[in-house]
Amino acid sequence: MSRAFTRRALLAATPAVLGAGAARALSGGHNPFTVAQLQHGGNWNPRPTAMRRLLWEVSKRTSIDVAADATAVTTDARELFYQPFLYWTSDGEFPPLDARAREKLARYLAFGGFILCDSVDGAVDRGAAASFRRELGALTSNRPLDVIPREHVLFKSFYLLDRAEGRMVNSPDLWGITVDNRVAAVLTVNDLGGAYARDNFGYYLHEVVPGGDLQRDRAFRLGVNLVMYATCLDYKEDQVHIPFILKKRRR
Amino acid sequence: MDAQDLAYNDWSITALSPWPWPVLAAAVVLLAVAAWVVAGPLRTAPGATRRLLLGLRALGLLAGAALLVEPGLQLQQVSSTPGRVAVLLDTSRSMGLPSGGEAPATRMDRAREFVTVAAAALQRLPPSVSVESWTFDRALAPSTAEALRTVAPAGDRSDLWRALTGVLDGRPGKPLAGVLLISDGADTHDLPGNGLPLEAAERLRRAGVPVHTVALGAERGYRDVAVESVRADDFAFVRNPLEVEATLVATGYDALDLPVTLRRDGRVVAVTQVQLPGGGGRAVARFKFEPRDVGEAVYAVEVPAQVGEVIVDNNRRSFTLKTIRDRIRVLQVAGRPSWDVRFLRRLLKENPSVDLISFFILRTPSDNANVRQDELSLIPFPTRELFTEELGTFDVVVFQNFNFGPYEMGAYLPNVRQFVLNGGGFAMVGGELSFSEAGYDSTVLADVLPVRLPPGRGHYVEEPYTPTVTEAGRRHPIMALPGGRVGDVVGRLPQFEGFNLTDGLAPGAEALLTHPAPRSGPRDQPVLAVREVGKGRTLSLMTDNLWFWALPDAGADGRGTAHRELWANAIRWLIGDPALSRVRVEARGGAFDPGQPVELVVRAFDASYRPLPGAHAELVLEGALEGGDAAVPYRAVAQQKGVTGPEGEWVVRVPSPGPGAYRARVTARAAAGSLGSDEDAFLVRQSDREIAEGAPRPELMAALSEASGGTVVRSPDDVGGLEWKIPEGVRVHRRRTEPLWDRWEAGAVFALLWALEWVLRRRAGFA
């Protein structure tokens, strides 16, 4: 389908388009998976090329048809609701969203949207992570975020993973909020985007610590799993898959 | 005065002058001043002369004033403002039940005693207040005080609210001073439970008319155990747990320990023990069981009759419950993860009646996951197992943007076709990997699809459009979307942006949505089409944008539910849900009184769900007599054949088959073949509702009094002390005015007085 193409063409005329606004699906096909990136009052785009690289990796590793790059959106944008995967990142704290923005995001989650919150500043309880916890709490009547257990399908939606890693490993955990039995928002404090970001010559912009390139690949695997979970939900929990997965895990 | 004047019972003096009062007053004052001034010289006159002249002058002044004011005599016929008190007596059959007191008497006996004694007190009301007598059951009827003492309880319903509002609204010229309501409160129409609905209470409050209630039937010694209410789902799944809750109430007993039985068509399903507190206390009996048979059935919750119980018919309460097939097994096969795939999976997973197996192609041979196989959670696509061994276990198969080519599926497509012909449901959803794009045009599966596929690739088109609802779509159950006319509903939803071109509809197929004017290809391209083929049903959705009717619609402040609703309807239609059958039977009301003819309506529809005249239907009534614990097979009690009329309906009236649980089964055929079958369950009550629901409801009567500002009357002797809203003031019926001074004699008197005064004054030597 042409959704990404037609909208992207429109958005290319606005400064809200990330990067060069390259509105072309990598596969040249239809119905591409797209990522929206939220503009907010803080440093909202510290890793400008991260999502473009993740989309490329998703395209290369899976059957998912992807768009070339993410689209920057505000909570008022009609586009937000056409892109059920929202990437929300920040370097440091950001000011609280207003009531209308929170109302929009709550509706987005309630009707099937998925939010990936990526704190890149390295703090676990301060900085961007604290702002994310505040905002996600506001969307769920101040319910605290829960640690997503390692048995959750998110850790096996494509790759079999046992921890969450990014450019750093501040915490091997992911936190999330659940809406209607699905994890609708995920918070990582490991600067996932930092592991993906590359310059125009193809060099990674940030060193990955402490694990180096292997850790970078595990960060990509987590990204692929998050995309798979957003598009397939608990598909891998279906009874037909469980014997295979258990068998592989035992090996 | 003539004879008619005798009817005047009031009089008064009034002024008839057309001049305003201030002018008249000023004129009188001026005259008085003038008389005083000119009277000055008279003060020197001898005593007798002075008094005579001053007297004449004063009389002259008075006569002048009278001429100005023009007094008149006003005769009136008046009466006090009339009011009325309405006495309402319940004459429904429940009033024939025992009153519950020590002496054997019915509620109606008590009511008659009451109206006889109370009549004397009502006679003492002011003469302007008339007493009206009414009886009521299903409707309100005028009566007389004498008739109230002999009337029989024969009404087949009790509609308290209709009776009350009837007298409150009636005769606006004659205000209502109050209502005396004599009833057991066992309303069988509008007022469920013991409380009063808020709107009803508010209505009474606004009326401001006291309703004094005489609650009969709940005297000391009244004993009853009743199944007050039953709560169950509207339908159940076979072999899935179902909960039924029954509320029991006991009056006049000490605590009871009772077995409560749940029956289905007379057979015992479950028994539970309940402890009932005495004195009107309630307890809840809960049953959890798994229905084992598909279909509509009559269930009953019952408790055994107790010693001294006044009403035993309310020890049992029946209800109908439809048990539908086991969970619907759906196989969803998707060519790749996408939002359309994800939103369909989500709604199917959340539907408790669906057992979903999904297979998504997560990786194609050309994708490089960059790891060893054992680090992936992927499993091989089990084509052979799914499309040979397991296929028959599914009810619906969905191919969603799925290209069968790379997975050596071609050999299995005949199985899918046969699955449809054998009665399965199959849906193909569009996208760039679907329909002709995947080469289905050259497979046997194309034979059963609702659309004809063009050969070759390149038929996936991208352009924004709003689909149009066709005439068939407006009637078809798949398009039953809430929110108004379906055409308007779809018009408000987000546009689609892609679709798979077709060569039109397959024979016998119906388009429900079309693309009105594609840039390429013929107009009115089907977007959503359905077809009945063999014993099965197929659906083609020529777009992968239906999910726009979920999240994007919610983002545009829509309800965001049309995607879910359409798919839920589609799945039900694909499995041939009896509720969407093209022949339906309905027992009007679901329950009938003893002796009441059973009325059933059979409706037939064509493939587009238009009413179908001329369909031949056969109706069989089967009864399950109450047979204790043993399984009682249904037995046919009536059989009829008929043809649907111009409106596609055949109305069947059957003489009452006697108390019990029944089911009506209908099969129908049209020229094009079978329309399927349907069934509905109904109950013929052991006794009519008036008896079964005849437990007295003193709480309801008290609530009526409280809301209206009335009182609960315990004894007829209390009627004399009741407060009524007696209208104040008088009403003037006739009035006549007789002028007293507006005549020539008055002028003559005036002139004579002043002339006499002038003559005497002159003769006395004054100027």
PDB file of C-alpha atoms in Angstrom, chain B residues 351-522:
ATOM      1  CA  ASN B 351     -12.329 -12.701  21.015  1.00  0.00           C
ATOM      2  CA  PRO B 352     -13.138 -15.356  23.616  1.00  0.00           C
ATOM      3  CA  SER B 353     -15.114 -17.378  21.097  1.00  0.00           C
ATOM      4  CA  VAL B 354     -12.146 -17.742  18.740  1.00  0.00           C
ATOM      5  CA  ASP B 355      -9.354 -20.264  18.998  1.00  0.00           C
ATOM      6  CA  LEU B 356      -6.652 -18.784  16.773  1.00  0.00           C
ATOM      7  CA  ILE B 357      -3.682 -20.416  15.122  1.00  0.00           C
ATOM      8  CA  SER B 358      -1.503 -17.913  13.269  1.00  0.00           C
ATOM      9  CA  PHE B 359       1.276 -18.594  10.850  1.00  0.00           C
ATOM     10  CA  PHE B 360       3.276 -15.602   9.764  1.00  0.00           C
ATOM     11  CA  ILE B 361       6.175 -15.786   7.347  1.00  0.00           C
ATOM     12  CA  LEU B 362       8.767 -13.951   9.434  1.00  0.00           C
ATOM     13  CA  ARG B 363      11.717 -14.674   7.187  1.00  0.00           C
ATOM     14  CA  THR B 364      11.991 -15.554   3.538  1.00  0.00           C
ATOM     15  CA  PRO B 365      14.889 -17.507   2.034  1.00  0.00           C
ATOM     16  CA  SER B 366      16.478 -14.249   0.900  1.00  0.00           C
ATOM     17  CA  ASP B 367      16.556 -12.699   4.370  1.00  0.00           C
ATOM     18  CA  ASN B 368      19.783 -12.976   6.390  1.00  0.00           C
ATOM     19  CA  ALA B 369      19.205 -13.102  10.122  1.00  0.00           C
ATOM     20  CA  ASN B 370      22.946 -13.025  10.763  1.00  0.00           C
ATOM     21  CA  VAL B 371      22.833 -15.846  13.333  1.00  0.00           C
ATOM     22  CA  ARG B 372      22.729 -19.576  13.674  1.00  0.00           C
ATOM     23  CA  GLN B 373      19.306 -21.186  13.379  1.00  0.00           C
ATOM     24  CA  ASP B 374      19.244 -22.160  17.039  1.00  0.00           C
ATOM     25  CA  GLU B 375      19.429 -18.508  18.085  1.00  0.00           C
ATOM     26  CA  LEU B 376      16.156 -17.841  16.298  1.00  0.00           C
ATOM     27  CA  SER B 377      12.683 -18.654  17.514  1.00  0.00           C
ATOM     28  CA  LEU B 378      11.591 -19.573  14.017  1.00  0.00           C
ATOM     29  CA  ILE B 379      10.039 -22.864  13.029  1.00  0.00           C
ATOM     30  CA  PRO B 380       9.541 -24.250   9.549  1.00  0.00           C
ATOM     31  CA  PHE B 381       6.198 -23.416   7.962  1.00  0.00           C
ATOM     32  CA  PRO B 382       4.367 -26.739   8.494  1.00  0.00           C
ATOM     33  CA  THR B 383       2.480 -26.740   5.218  1.00  0.00           C
ATOM     34  CA  ARG B 384       1.875 -30.463   5.046  1.00  0.00           C
ATOM     35  CA  GLU B 385       0.501 -30.760   8.572  1.00  0.00           C
ATOM     36  CA  LEU B 386      -1.629 -27.672   8.276  1.00  0.00           C
ATOM     37  CA  PHE B 387      -3.120 -28.281   4.875  1.00  0.00           C
ATOM     38  CA  THR B 388      -3.592 -32.020   5.000  1.00  0.00           C
ATOM     39  CA  GLU B 389      -3.992 -33.373   8.525  1.00  0.00           C
ATOM     40  CA  GLU B 390      -5.206 -30.296  10.370  1.00  0.00           C
ATOM     41  CA  LEU B 391      -7.176 -28.387   7.780  1.00  0.00           C
ATOM     42  CA  GLY B 392     -10.479 -30.076   8.574  1.00  0.00           C
ATOM     43  CA  THR B 393     -10.254 -29.056  12.225  1.00  0.00           C
ATOM     44  CA  PHE B 394     -10.546 -25.378  11.360  1.00  0.00           C
ATOM     45  CA  ASP B 395     -13.761 -23.475  10.798  1.00  0.00           C
ATOM     46  CA  VAL B 396     -12.227 -20.542   8.992  1.00  0.00           C
ATOM     47  CA  VAL B 397      -8.968 -20.135   7.065  1.00  0.00           C
ATOM     48  CA  VAL B 398      -7.648 -16.645   6.330  1.00  0.00           C
ATOM     49  CA  PHE B 399      -4.926 -16.056   3.737  1.00  0.00           C
ATOM     50  CA  GLN B 400      -3.721 -12.558   4.483  1.00  0.00           C
ATOM     51  CA  ASN B 401      -1.434 -11.015   1.899  1.00  0.00           C
ATOM     52  CA  PHE B 402       0.029 -14.479   1.489  1.00  0.00           C
ATOM     53  CA  ASN B 403       1.992 -15.664  -1.514  1.00  0.00           C
ATOM     54  CA  PHE B 404       1.847 -19.453  -1.526  1.00  0.00           C
ATOM     55  CA  GLY B 405       4.517 -19.786  -4.179  1.00  0.00           C
ATOM     56  CA  PRO B 406       7.760 -19.952  -2.185  1.00  0.00           C
ATOM     57  CA  TYR B 407       6.397 -22.548   0.244  1.00  0.00           C
ATOM     58  CA  GLU B 408       5.495 -25.326  -2.167  1.00  0.00           C
ATOM     59  CA  MET B 409       1.875 -24.777  -1.306  1.00  0.00           C
ATOM     60  CA  GLY B 410       0.470 -25.263  -4.791  1.00  0.00           C
ATOM     61  CA  ALA B 411      -0.130 -28.939  -4.165  1.00  0.00           C
ATOM     62  CA  TYR B 412      -2.254 -28.140  -1.117  1.00  0.00           C
ATOM     63  CA  LEU B 413      -4.524 -25.490  -2.631  1.00  0.00           C
ATOM     64  CA  PRO B 414      -6.987 -28.139  -3.881  1.00  0.00           C
ATOM     65  CA  ASN B 415      -7.347 -29.155  -0.235  1.00  0.00           C
ATOM     66  CA  VAL B 416      -8.320 -25.612   0.664  1.00  0.00           C
ATOM     67  CA  ARG B 417     -10.864 -25.557  -2.162  1.00  0.00           C
ATOM     68  CA  GLN B 418     -12.324 -28.841  -0.961  1.00  0.00           C
ATOM     69  CA  PHE B 419     -12.362 -27.504   2.597  1.00  0.00           C
ATOM     70  CA  VAL B 420     -14.648 -24.713   1.356  1.00  0.00           C
ATOM     71  CA  LEU B 421     -16.882 -27.011  -0.659  1.00  0.00           C
ATOM     72  CA  ASN B 422     -17.260 -29.219   2.412  1.00  0.00           C
ATOM     73  CA  GLY B 423     -18.559 -26.301   4.482  1.00  0.00           C
ATOM     74  CA  GLY B 424     -15.505 -24.363   5.617  1.00  0.00           C
ATOM     75  CA  GLY B 425     -15.110 -20.600   5.624  1.00  0.00           C
ATOM     76  CA  PHE B 426     -12.283 -19.030   3.656  1.00  0.00           C
ATOM     77  CA  ALA B 427     -11.186 -15.396   3.484  1.00  0.00           C
ATOM     78  CA  MET B 428      -8.493 -13.936   1.254  1.00  0.00           C
ATOM     79  CA  VAL B 429      -7.195 -10.518   2.226  1.00  0.00           C
ATOM     80  CA  GLY B 430      -5.435  -8.294  -0.267  1.00  0.00           C
ATOM     81  CA  GLY B 431      -2.038  -6.726  -0.513  1.00  0.00           C
ATOM     82  CA  GLU B 432       0.918  -6.797  -2.822  1.00  0.00           C
ATOM     83  CA  LEU B 433       1.431 -10.535  -2.152  1.00  0.00           C
ATOM     84  CA  SER B 434      -2.160 -11.576  -2.656  1.00  0.00           C
ATOM     85  CA  PHE B 435      -4.711 -12.519  -5.334  1.00  0.00           C
ATOM     86  CA  SER B 436      -3.247 -12.197  -8.834  1.00  0.00           C
ATOM     87  CA  GLU B 437       0.024 -10.828  -7.416  1.00  0.00           C
ATOM     88  CA  ALA B 438       0.616 -14.279  -5.946  1.00  0.00           C
ATOM     89  CA  GLY B 439      -0.683 -16.123  -8.986  1.00  0.00           C
ATOM     90  CA  TYR B 440      -3.895 -17.431  -7.429  1.00  0.00           C
ATOM     91  CA  ASP B 441      -5.601 -16.698 -10.750  1.00  0.00           C
ATOM     92  CA  SER B 442      -4.175 -19.890 -12.156  1.00  0.00           C
ATOM     93  CA  THR B 443      -5.008 -22.114  -9.185  1.00  0.00           C
ATOM     94  CA  VAL B 444      -8.087 -24.126  -8.265  1.00  0.00           C
ATOM     95  CA  LEU B 445      -8.637 -21.788  -5.340  1.00  0.00           C
ATOM     96  CA  ALA B 446      -9.781 -19.144  -7.822  1.00  0.00           C
ATOM     97  CA  ASP B 447     -12.860 -21.338  -8.481  1.00  0.00           C
ATOM     98  CA  VAL B 448     -14.294 -20.686  -5.037  1.00  0.00           C
ATOM     99  CA  LEU B 449     -13.368 -17.023  -4.558  1.00  0.00           C
ATOM    100  CA  PRO B 450     -16.095 -14.369  -4.794  1.00  0.00           C
ATOM    101  CA  VAL B 451     -14.064 -12.437  -7.410  1.00  0.00           C
ATOM    102  CA  ARG B 452     -12.644 -13.276 -10.805  1.00  0.00           C
ATOM    103  CA  LEU B 453      -8.913 -12.688 -10.902  1.00  0.00           C
ATOM    104  CA  PRO B 454      -7.120 -11.121 -13.835  1.00  0.00           C
ATOM    105  CA  PRO B 455      -4.167 -13.109 -15.150  1.00  0.00           C
ATOM    106  CA  GLY B 456      -0.602 -12.092 -14.463  1.00  0.00           C
ATOM    107  CA  ARG B 457       0.919  -9.577 -12.039  1.00  0.00           C
ATOM    108  CA  GLY B 458       0.645  -5.824 -11.723  1.00  0.00           C
ATOM    109  CA  HIS B 459      -2.907  -5.557 -10.478  1.00  0.00           C
ATOM    110  CA  TYR B 460      -2.205  -4.040  -7.093  1.00  0.00           C
ATOM    111  CA  VAL B 461      -3.163  -0.377  -7.286  1.00  0.00           C
ATOM    112  CA  GLU B 462      -2.320   2.425  -4.902  1.00  0.00           C
ATOM    113  CA  GLU B 463      -4.662   5.374  -4.721  1.00  0.00           C
ATOM    114  CA  PRO B 464      -6.817   6.895  -2.004  1.00  0.00           C
ATOM    115  CA  TYR B 465     -10.509   6.082  -2.141  1.00  0.00           C
ATOM    116  CA  THR B 466     -13.539   5.760   0.064  1.00  0.00           C
ATOM    117  CA  PRO B 467     -15.324   2.479  -0.574  1.00  0.00           C
ATOM    118  CA  THR B 468     -19.000   2.604  -1.430  1.00  0.00           C
ATOM    119  CA  VAL B 469     -21.519   0.411   0.351  1.00  0.00           C
ATOM    120  CA  THR B 470     -23.595  -1.484  -2.191  1.00  0.00           C
ATOM    121  CA  GLU B 471     -27.290  -2.233  -1.882  1.00  0.00           C
ATOM    122  CA  ALA B 472     -26.425  -5.770  -0.793  1.00  0.00           C
ATOM    123  CA  GLY B 473     -23.926  -4.325   1.666  1.00  0.00           C
ATOM    124  CA  ARG B 474     -26.611  -2.243   3.333  1.00  0.00           C
ATOM    125  CA  ARG B 475     -28.508  -5.406   4.294  1.00  0.00           C
ATOM    126  CA  HIS B 476     -25.736  -7.921   4.762  1.00  0.00           C
ATOM    127  CA  PRO B 477     -24.912  -8.897   8.354  1.00  0.00           C
ATOM    128  CA  ILE B 478     -21.200  -8.454   7.710  1.00  0.00           C
ATOM    129  CA  MET B 479     -21.797  -4.734   7.219  1.00  0.00           C
ATOM    130  CA  ALA B 480     -23.885  -4.318  10.377  1.00  0.00           C
ATOM    131  CA  LEU B 481     -21.769  -1.500  11.814  1.00  0.00           C
ATOM    132  CA  PRO B 482     -23.226   0.587  14.626  1.00  0.00           C
ATOM    133  CA  GLY B 483     -23.476   4.355  14.356  1.00  0.00           C
ATOM    134  CA  GLY B 484     -26.233   5.002  11.841  1.00  0.00           C
ATOM    135  CA  ARG B 485     -26.813   4.093   8.221  1.00  0.00           C
ATOM    136  CA  VAL B 486     -23.928   1.939   7.107  1.00  0.00           C
ATOM    137  CA  GLY B 487     -23.280   4.119   4.067  1.00  0.00           C
ATOM    138  CA  ASP B 488     -22.798   7.128   6.336  1.00  0.00           C
ATOM    139  CA  VAL B 489     -20.692   5.123   8.777  1.00  0.00           C
ATOM    140  CA  VAL B 490     -18.298   3.983   6.050  1.00  0.00           C
ATOM    141  CA  GLY B 491     -18.232   7.504   4.590  1.00  0.00           C
ATOM    142  CA  ARG B 492     -16.881   8.829   7.884  1.00  0.00           C
ATOM    143  CA  LEU B 493     -14.119   6.209   8.179  1.00  0.00           C
ATOM    144  CA  PRO B 494     -10.556   6.774   6.931  1.00  0.00           C
ATOM    145  CA  GLN B 495      -9.979   6.206   3.241  1.00  0.00           C
ATOM    146  CA  PHE B 496      -8.200   3.135   1.911  1.00  0.00           C
ATOM    147  CA  GLU B 497      -5.085   3.564  -0.183  1.00  0.00           C
ATOM    148  CA  GLY B 498      -4.571   0.285  -1.966  1.00  0.00           C
ATOM    149  CA  PHE B 499      -6.559  -2.479  -3.601  1.00  0.00           C
ATOM    150  CA  ASN B 500      -6.240  -5.529  -5.782  1.00  0.00           C
ATOM    151  CA  LEU B 501      -7.959  -5.184  -9.146  1.00  0.00           C
ATOM    152  CA  THR B 502     -10.317  -7.930 -10.249  1.00  0.00           C
ATOM    153  CA  ASP B 503     -12.231  -8.921 -13.350  1.00  0.00           C
ATOM    154  CA  GLY B 504     -15.487  -8.555 -11.427  1.00  0.00           C
ATOM    155  CA  LEU B 505     -17.599 -10.841  -9.323  1.00  0.00           C
ATOM    156  CA  ALA B 506     -17.726 -14.618  -9.587  1.00  0.00           C
ATOM    157  CA  PRO B 507     -21.116 -16.210 -10.286  1.00  0.00           C
ATOM    158  CA  GLY B 508     -23.381 -16.044  -7.248  1.00  0.00           C
ATOM    159  CA  ALA B 509     -21.124 -13.616  -5.410  1.00  0.00           C
ATOM    160  CA  GLU B 510     -22.210 -10.308  -3.892  1.00  0.00           C
ATOM    161  CA  ALA B 511     -20.108  -7.176  -3.552  1.00  0.00           C
ATOM    162  CA  LEU B 512     -20.648  -5.417  -0.226  1.00  0.00           C
ATOM    163  CA  LEU B 513     -18.098  -2.636  -0.753  1.00  0.00           C
ATOM    164  CA  THR B 514     -16.825  -1.300  -4.051  1.00  0.00           C
ATOM    165  CA  HIS B 515     -14.216   1.139  -5.297  1.00  0.00           C
ATOM    166  CA  PRO B 516     -16.473   3.523  -7.197  1.00  0.00           C
ATOM    167  CA  ALA B 517     -14.049   4.903  -9.756  1.00  0.00           C
ATOM    168  CA  PRO B 518     -10.554   3.439  -9.918  1.00  0.00           C
ATOM    169  CA  ARG B 519      -8.062   5.244 -12.105  1.00  0.00           C
ATOM    170  CA  SER B 520      -7.517   2.065 -14.060  1.00  0.00           C
ATOM    171  CA  GLY B 521      -9.796  -0.884 -14.668  1.00  0.00           C
ATOM    172  CA  PRO B 522     -13.566  -1.006 -14.695  1.00  0.00           C
TER     173      PRO B 522
END
